[in-house]
Short mmCIF file of C-alpha atoms in Angstrom, two decimals:
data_model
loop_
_atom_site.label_atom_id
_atom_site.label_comp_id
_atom_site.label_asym_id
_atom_site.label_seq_id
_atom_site.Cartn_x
_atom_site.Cartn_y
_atom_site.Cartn_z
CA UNK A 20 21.26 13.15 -31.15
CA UNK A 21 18.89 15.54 -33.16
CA UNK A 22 17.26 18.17 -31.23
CA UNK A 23 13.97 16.41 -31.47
CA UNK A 24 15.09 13.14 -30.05
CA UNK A 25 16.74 15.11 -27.35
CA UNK A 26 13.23 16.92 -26.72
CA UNK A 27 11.72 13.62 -26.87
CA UNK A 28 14.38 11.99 -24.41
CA UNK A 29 14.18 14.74 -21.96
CA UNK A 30 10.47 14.83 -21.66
CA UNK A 31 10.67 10.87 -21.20
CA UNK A 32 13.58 11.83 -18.78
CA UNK A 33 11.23 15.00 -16.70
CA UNK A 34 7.93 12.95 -16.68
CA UNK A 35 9.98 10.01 -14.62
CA UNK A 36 11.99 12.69 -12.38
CA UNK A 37 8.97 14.36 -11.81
CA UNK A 38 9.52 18.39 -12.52
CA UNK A 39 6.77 18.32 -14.86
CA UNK A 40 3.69 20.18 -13.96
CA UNK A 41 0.72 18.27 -13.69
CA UNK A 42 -0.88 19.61 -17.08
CA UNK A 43 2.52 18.48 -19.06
CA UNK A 44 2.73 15.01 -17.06
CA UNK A 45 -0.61 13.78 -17.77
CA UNK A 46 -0.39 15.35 -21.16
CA UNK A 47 2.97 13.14 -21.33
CA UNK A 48 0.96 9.95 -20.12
CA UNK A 49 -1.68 10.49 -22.41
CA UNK A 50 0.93 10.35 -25.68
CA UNK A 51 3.20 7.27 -23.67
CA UNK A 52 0.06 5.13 -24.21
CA UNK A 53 -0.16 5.73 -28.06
CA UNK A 54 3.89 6.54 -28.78
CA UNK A 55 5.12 3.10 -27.81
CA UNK A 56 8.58 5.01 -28.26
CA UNK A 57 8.21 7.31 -25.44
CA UNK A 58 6.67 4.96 -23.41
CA UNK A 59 9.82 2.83 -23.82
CA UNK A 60 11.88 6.24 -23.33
CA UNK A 61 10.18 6.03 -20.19
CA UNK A 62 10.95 2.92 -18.93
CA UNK A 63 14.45 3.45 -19.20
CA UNK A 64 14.51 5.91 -17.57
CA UNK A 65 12.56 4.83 -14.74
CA UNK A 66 15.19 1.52 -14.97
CA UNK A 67 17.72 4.03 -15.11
CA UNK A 68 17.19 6.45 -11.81
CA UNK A 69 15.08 3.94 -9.70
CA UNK A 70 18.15 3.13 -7.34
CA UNK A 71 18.09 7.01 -6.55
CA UNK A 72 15.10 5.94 -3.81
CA UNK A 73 17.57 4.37 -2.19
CA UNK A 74 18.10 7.51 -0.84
CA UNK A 75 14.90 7.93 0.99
CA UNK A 76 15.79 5.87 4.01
CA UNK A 77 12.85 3.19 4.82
CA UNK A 78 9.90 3.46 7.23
CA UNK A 79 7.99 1.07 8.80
CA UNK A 80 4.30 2.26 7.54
CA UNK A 81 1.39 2.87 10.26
CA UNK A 82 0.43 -0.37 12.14
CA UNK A 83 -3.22 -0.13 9.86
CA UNK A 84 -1.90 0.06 6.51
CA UNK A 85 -2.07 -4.21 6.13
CA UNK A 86 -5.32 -3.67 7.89
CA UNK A 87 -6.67 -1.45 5.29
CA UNK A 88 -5.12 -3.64 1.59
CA UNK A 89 -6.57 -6.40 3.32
CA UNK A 90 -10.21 -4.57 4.04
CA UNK A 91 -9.75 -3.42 0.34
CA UNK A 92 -8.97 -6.59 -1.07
CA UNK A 93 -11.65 -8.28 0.70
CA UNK A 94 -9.07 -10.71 2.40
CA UNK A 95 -8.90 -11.72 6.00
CA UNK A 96 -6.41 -9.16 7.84
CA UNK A 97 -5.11 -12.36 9.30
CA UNK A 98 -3.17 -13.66 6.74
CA UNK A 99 -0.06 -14.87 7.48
CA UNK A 100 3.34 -13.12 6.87
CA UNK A 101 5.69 -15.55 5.80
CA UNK A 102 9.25 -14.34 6.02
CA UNK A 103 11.52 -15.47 3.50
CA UNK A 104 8.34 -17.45 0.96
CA UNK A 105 8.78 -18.25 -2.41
CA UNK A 106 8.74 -14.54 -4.70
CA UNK A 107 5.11 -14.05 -5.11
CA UNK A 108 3.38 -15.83 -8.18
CA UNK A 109 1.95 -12.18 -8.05
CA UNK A 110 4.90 -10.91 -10.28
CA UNK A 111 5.05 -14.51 -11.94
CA UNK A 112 2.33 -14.34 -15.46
CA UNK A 113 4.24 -12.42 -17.22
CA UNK A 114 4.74 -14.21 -20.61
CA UNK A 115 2.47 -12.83 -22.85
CA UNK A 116 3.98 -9.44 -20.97
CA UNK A 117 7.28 -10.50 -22.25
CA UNK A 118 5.81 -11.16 -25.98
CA UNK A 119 4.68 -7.53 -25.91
CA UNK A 120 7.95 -6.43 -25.60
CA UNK A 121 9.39 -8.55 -27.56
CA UNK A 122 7.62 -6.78 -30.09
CA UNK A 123 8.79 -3.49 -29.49
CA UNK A 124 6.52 -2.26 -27.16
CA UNK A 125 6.52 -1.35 -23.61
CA UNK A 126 3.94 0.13 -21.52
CA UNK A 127 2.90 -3.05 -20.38
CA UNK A 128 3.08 -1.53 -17.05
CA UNK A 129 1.45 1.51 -17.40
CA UNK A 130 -2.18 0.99 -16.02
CA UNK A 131 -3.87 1.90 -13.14
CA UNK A 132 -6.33 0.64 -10.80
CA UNK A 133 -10.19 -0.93 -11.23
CA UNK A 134 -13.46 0.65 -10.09
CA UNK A 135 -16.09 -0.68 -8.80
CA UNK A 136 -19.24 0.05 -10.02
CA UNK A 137 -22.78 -1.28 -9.69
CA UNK A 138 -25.16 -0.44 -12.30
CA UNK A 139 -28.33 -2.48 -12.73
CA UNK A 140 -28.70 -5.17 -15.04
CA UNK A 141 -25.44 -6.64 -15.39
CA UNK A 142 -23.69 -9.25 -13.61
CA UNK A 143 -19.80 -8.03 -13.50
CA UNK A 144 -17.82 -4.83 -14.39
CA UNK A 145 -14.68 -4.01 -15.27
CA UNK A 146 -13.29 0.21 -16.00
CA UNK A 147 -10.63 -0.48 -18.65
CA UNK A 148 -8.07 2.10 -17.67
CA UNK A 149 -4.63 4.08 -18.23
CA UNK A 150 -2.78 5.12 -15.28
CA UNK A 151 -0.91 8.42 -14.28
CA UNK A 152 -3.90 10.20 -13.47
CA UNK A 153 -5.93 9.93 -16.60
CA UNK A 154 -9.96 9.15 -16.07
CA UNK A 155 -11.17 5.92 -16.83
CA UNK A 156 -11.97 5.27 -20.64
CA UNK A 157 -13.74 2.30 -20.97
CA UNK A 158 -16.37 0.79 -18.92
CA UNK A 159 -16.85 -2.90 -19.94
CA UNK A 160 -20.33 -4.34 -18.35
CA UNK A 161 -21.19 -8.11 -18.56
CA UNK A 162 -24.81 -8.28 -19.36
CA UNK A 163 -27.22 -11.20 -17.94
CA UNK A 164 -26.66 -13.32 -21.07
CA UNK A 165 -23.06 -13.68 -20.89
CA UNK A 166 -22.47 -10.71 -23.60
CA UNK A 167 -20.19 -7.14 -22.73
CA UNK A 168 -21.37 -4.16 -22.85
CA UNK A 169 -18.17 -1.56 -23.59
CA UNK A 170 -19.28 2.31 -23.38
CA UNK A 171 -16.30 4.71 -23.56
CA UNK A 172 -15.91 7.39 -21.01
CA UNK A 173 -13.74 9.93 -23.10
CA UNK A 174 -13.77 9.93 -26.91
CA UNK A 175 -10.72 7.74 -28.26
CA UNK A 176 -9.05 8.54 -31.27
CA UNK A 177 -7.96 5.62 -33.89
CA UNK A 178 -5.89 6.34 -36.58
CA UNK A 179 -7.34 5.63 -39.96
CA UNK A 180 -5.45 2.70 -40.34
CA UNK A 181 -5.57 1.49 -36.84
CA UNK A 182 -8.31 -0.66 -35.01
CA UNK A 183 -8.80 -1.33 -31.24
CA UNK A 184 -8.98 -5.06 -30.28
CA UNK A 185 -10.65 -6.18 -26.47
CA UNK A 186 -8.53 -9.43 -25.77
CA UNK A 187 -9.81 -11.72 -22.41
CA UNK A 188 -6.82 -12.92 -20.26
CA UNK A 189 -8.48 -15.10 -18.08
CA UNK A 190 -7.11 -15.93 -14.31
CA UNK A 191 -4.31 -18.24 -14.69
CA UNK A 192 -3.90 -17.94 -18.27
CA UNK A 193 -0.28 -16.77 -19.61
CA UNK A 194 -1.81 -15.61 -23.30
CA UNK A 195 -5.09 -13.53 -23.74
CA UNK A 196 -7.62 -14.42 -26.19
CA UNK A 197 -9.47 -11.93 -28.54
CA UNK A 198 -12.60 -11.08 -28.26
CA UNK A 199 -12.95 -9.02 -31.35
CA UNK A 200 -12.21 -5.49 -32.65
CA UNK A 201 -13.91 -2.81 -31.17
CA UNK A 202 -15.12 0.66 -32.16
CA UNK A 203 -13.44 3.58 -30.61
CA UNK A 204 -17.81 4.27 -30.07
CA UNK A 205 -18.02 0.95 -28.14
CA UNK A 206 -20.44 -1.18 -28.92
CA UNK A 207 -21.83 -5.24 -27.45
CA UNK A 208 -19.68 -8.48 -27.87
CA UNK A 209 -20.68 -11.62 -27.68
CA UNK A 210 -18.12 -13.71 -26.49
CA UNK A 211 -18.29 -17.76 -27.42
CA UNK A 212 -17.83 -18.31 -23.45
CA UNK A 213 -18.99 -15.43 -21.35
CA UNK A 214 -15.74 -13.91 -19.20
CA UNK A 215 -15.02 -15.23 -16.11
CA UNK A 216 -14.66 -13.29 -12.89
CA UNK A 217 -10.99 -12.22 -12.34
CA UNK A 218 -10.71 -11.88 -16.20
CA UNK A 219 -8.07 -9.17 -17.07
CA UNK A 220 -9.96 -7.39 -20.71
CA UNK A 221 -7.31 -5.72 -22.18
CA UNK A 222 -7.84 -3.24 -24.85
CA UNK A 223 -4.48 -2.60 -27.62
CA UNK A 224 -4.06 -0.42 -30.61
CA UNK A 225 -3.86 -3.18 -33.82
CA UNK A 226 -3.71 -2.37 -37.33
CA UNK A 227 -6.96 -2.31 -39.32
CA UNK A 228 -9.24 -5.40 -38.90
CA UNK A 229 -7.32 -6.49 -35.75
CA UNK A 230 -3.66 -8.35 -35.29
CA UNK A 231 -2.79 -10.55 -37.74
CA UNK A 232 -1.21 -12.89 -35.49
CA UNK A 233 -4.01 -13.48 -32.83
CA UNK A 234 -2.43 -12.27 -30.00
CA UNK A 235 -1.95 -8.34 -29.29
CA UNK A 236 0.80 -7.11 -31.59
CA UNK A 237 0.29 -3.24 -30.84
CA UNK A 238 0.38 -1.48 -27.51
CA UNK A 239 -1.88 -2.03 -24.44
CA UNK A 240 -3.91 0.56 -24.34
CA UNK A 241 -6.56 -0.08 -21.61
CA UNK A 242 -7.11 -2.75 -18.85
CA UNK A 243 -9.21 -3.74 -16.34
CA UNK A 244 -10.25 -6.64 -14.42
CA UNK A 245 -13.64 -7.87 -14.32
CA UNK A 246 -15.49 -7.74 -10.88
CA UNK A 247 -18.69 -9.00 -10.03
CA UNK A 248 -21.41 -6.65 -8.70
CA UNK A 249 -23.99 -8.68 -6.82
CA UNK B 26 -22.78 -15.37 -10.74
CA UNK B 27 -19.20 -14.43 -10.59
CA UNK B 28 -16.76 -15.07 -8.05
CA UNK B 29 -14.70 -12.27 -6.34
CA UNK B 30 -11.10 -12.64 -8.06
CA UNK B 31 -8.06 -12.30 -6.13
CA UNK B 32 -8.26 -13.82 -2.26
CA UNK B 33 -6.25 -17.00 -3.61
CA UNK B 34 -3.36 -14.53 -4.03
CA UNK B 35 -3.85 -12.72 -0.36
CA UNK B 36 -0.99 -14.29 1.28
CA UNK B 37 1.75 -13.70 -1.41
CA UNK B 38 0.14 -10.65 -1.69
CA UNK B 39 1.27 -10.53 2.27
CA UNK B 40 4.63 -11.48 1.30
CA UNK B 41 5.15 -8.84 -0.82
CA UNK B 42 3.82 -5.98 1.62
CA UNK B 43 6.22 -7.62 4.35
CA UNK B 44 8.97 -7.06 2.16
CA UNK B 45 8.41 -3.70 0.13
CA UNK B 46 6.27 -1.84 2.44
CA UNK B 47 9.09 -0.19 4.65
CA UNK B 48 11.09 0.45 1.72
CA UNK B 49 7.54 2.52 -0.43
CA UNK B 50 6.02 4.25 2.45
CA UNK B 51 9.87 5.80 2.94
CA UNK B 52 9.96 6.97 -0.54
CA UNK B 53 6.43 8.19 -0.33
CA UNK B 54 6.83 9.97 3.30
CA UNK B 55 9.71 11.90 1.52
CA UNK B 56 8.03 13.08 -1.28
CA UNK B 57 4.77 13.58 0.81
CA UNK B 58 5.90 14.70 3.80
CA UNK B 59 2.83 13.77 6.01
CA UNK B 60 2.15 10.42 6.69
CA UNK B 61 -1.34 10.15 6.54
CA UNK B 62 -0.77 10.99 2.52
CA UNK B 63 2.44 8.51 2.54
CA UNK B 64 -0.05 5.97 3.68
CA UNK B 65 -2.60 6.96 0.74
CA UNK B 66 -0.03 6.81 -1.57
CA UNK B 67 0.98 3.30 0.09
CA UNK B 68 -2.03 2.20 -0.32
CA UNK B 69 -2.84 3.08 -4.21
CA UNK B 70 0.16 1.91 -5.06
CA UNK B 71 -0.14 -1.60 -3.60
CA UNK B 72 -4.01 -1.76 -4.68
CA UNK B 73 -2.42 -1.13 -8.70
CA UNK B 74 -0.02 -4.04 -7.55
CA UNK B 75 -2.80 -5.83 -6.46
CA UNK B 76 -4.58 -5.30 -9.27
CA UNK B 77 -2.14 -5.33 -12.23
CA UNK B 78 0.95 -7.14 -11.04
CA UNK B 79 0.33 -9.30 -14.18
CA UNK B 80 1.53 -5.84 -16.12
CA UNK B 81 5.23 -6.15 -14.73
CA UNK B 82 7.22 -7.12 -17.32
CA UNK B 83 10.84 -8.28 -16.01
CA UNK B 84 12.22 -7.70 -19.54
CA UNK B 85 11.51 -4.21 -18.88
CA UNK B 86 13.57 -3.86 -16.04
CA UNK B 87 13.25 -5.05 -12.05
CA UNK B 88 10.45 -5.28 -10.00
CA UNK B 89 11.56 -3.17 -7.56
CA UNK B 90 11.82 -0.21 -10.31
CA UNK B 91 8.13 -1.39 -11.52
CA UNK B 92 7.17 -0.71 -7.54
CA UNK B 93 9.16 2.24 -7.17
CA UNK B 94 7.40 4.08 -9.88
CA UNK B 95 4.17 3.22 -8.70
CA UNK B 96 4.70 4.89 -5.43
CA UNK B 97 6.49 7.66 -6.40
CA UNK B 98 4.18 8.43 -9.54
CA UNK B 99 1.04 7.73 -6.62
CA UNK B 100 2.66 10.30 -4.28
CA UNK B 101 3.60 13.04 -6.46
CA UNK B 102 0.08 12.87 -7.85
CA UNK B 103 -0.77 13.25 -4.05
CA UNK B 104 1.16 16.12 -3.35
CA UNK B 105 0.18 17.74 -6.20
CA UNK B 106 -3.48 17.74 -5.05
CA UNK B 107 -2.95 18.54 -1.41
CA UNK B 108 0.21 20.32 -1.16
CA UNK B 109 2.79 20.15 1.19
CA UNK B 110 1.47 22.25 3.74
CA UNK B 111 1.59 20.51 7.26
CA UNK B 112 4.51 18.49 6.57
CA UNK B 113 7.03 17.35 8.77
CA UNK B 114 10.09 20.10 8.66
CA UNK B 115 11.62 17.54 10.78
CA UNK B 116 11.82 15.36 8.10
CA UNK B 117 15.74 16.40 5.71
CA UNK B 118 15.25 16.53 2.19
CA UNK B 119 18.47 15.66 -0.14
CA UNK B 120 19.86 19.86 -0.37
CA UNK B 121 20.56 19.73 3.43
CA UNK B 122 22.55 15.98 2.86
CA UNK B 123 26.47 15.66 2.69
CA UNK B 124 27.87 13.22 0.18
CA UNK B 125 27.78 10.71 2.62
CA UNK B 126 24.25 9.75 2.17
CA UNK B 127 24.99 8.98 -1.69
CA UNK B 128 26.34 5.34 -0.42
CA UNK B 129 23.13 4.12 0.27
CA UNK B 130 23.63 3.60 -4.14
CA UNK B 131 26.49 1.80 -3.64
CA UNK B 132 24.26 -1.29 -2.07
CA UNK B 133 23.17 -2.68 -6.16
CA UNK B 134 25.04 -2.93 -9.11
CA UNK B 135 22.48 -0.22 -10.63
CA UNK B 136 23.10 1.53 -8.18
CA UNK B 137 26.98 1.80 -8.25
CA UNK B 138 27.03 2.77 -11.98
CA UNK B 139 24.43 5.67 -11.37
CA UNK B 140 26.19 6.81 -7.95
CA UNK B 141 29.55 6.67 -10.05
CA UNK B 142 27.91 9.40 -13.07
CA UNK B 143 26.23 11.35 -10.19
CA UNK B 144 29.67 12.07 -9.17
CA UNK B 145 30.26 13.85 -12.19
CA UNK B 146 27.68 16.04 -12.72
CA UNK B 147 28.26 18.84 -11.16
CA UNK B 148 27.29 19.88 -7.69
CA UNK B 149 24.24 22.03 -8.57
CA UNK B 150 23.23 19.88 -11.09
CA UNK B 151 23.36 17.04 -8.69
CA UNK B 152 21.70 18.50 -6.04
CA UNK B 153 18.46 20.11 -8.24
CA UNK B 154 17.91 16.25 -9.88
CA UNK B 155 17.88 14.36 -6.27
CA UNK B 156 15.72 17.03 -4.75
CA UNK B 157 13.00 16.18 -7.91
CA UNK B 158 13.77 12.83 -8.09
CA UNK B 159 13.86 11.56 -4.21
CA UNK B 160 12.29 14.59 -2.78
CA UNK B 161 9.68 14.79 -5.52
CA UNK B 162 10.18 18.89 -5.82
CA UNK B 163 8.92 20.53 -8.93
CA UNK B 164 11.41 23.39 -10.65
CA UNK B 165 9.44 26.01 -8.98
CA UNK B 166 9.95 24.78 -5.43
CA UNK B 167 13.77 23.49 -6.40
CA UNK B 168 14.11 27.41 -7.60
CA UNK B 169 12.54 28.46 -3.69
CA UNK B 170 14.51 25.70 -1.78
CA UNK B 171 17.70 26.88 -3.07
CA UNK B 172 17.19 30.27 -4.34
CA UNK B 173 18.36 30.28 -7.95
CA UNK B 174 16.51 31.35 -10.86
CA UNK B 175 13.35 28.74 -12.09
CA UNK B 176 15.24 28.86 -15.40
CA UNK B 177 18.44 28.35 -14.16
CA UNK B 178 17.27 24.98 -12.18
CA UNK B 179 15.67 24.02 -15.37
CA UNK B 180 18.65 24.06 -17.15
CA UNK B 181 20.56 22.40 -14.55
CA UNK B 182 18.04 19.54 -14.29
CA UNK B 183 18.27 18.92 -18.74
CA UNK B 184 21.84 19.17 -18.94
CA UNK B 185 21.74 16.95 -15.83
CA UNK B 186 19.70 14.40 -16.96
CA UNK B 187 21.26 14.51 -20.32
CA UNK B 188 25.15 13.78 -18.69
CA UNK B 189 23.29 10.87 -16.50
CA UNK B 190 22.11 9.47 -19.84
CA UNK B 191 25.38 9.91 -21.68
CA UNK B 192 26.97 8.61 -18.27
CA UNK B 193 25.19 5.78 -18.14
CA UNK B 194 25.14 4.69 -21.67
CA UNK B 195 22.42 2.86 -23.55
#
């Protein structure tokens, strides 16, 4: 191994064990979203020391935590435990997931949660986000006739070469369709068929003029789901 | 006007809290040492499930090592904001463990191979990787917990992580 790749493999390796400080980790996130290399460094070794939390014995969490998903979720804190049900569909759309990685990249999993917003004007909302910390970088706002509004939070950098590309996954669907190629500036779409609510917009790094296969061939780099804001 | 996404999934949703919730808030009252932030992290964690469990990717590896970073990415953050002060001494962290507690690896496959090349690294190098990993210590507070040098526990940690990887293989 040269010393670089070892540098490169042992950053991949300290992000995941955690010894970073906070500056280095999120600087480390930041690159995993655009060096689909070390985000796959990353993944394995996530894969690699997950069974370690065996070691932290389990704990049955405070009596309110259900309470408080389910307030968050906006479903009934009734709903039914059902020992030993099917896996959860939850982790079941995962096929265009498993294209992406088929392609060689792998930070499929590396987003993190939506916000809410309610602006006036517009009928839904969706943050496009990376996780790890990072501040939202896209905020993607369906306008009253059907089009999206995208407005970047943070300046993104594209490569010369290099386009972004806002794909719709709508709920249910296993591939997502593209919406067109976007300036890192951000700028109105008009989609054919406005976005349903529950639509995942996805935001990955293409080569110039957007993938040449119509679905996402680069890295995700942003996602979000898209909310309604009555 | 658009409907609210995501209720049609609330009971697997359930499901999946019934059978991973013991086993997060654990790792995430380790790292955070008070449970009001083990909650928080809980809670983030399972609202990015919620919200993005269409990102797991089983060629990538298992769910539960999707889930496992989430919580322990969600509670470091935490700790890293509030600190550990408050926390529950009562609560052992890996340093003060005999071997014993190692055979809670043996349980998965995974978990056999990497409790087999944790047996060879050696005994400081062990101890300074599961005090970051399932303890969620920095080097600094490694370096205070066990009084050696910061870049001594450095060192151990790379060449640790480095015998793990050569351990393990590919």
């Amino acid at each position: 191994m040269s010393g670089t790749a070892e540098e490169h493999e042992l950053l991949a390796a300290e992000y995941v064990l955690g010894t970073l400080d906070a500056e280095a980790a999120r600087d480390v996130a930041a690159r995993a979203a655009h060096e689909p290399a070390l985000g796959a460094a990353i993944a394995r070794w996530e894969e690699r020391l997950a069974p370690l939390s065996a070691l932290a014995p389990a704990v049955p969490p405070p009596p309110d935590a259900w309470d408080r998903l389910a307030a968050a979720i906006g479903a009934p804190a009734t709903v039914p435990a059902q020992p030993g049900a099917a896996k959860p569909p939850l982790l079941g759309r995962v096929g265009f997931w498993r294209f992406t990685t088929a392609a060689g990249f792998a930070l499929a999993a590396a987003f993190a949660g939506v916000a809410f917003l309610r602006p006036p004007q517009t009928g839904a909302v969706a943050a496009l986000v990376p996780t790890n910390g990072t501040p939202a970088a896209f905020i993607a706002e369906m306008q009253r006739d059907g089009s999206l509004r995208l407005r970047p939070l943070d300046p993104v950098r594209v490569a010369a070469n290099q386009d972004l590309e806002l794909w719709a996954l709508p709920p249910g669907a296993s591939k997502p369709v593209s919406l067109g190629v976007i300036p890192a500036a951000g700028r109105r779409i008009a989609p054919t068929a406005p976005p349903e609510g529950g639509t995942q917009l996805l935001v990955s790094l293409e080569p110039r003029g957007g993938s040449p296969t119509g679905q996402p061939t680069g890295p995700v780099l942003f996602g979000g789901t898209l909310r309604s804001v009555d | 006007m658009l409907q609210r996404c995501g209720t049609g999934d609330a009971v697997s949703f359930r499901a999946l809290y019934e059978r991973q919730s013991g086993r997060l808030y654990g790792i995430a009252l380790r790292i955070t040492r008070q449970p009001a932030l083990a909650a928080d992290a809980l809670h983030e964690a399972l609202m990015q499930v919620w919200q993005h469990a269409n990102r797991f990717d089983p060629a990538r590896g298992s769910p539960e090592a999707w889930l496992t970073g989430l919580i322990r990415y969600r509670a470091m953050d935490i700790v890293r904001k509030h600190g550990r002060e408050g926390g529950d001494a009562a609560i052992p962290d890996s340093a003060d463990e005999a071997p014993g507690p190692l055979d809670a690896l043996l349980a998965s496959r995974d978990g056999k191979a990497l409790h087999d090349c944790i047996a060879t690294l050696e005994a400081a190098q062990r101890r300074a990787i599961l005090l970051a990993f399932v303890d969620g210590l920095t080097h600094s507070e490694i370096s205070a917990r066990i009084s050696a040098p910061l870049g001594t526990v450095k060192s151990w940690v790379r060449r640790g992580l480095l015998a793990l990887k050569e351990c393990l293989g590919p």
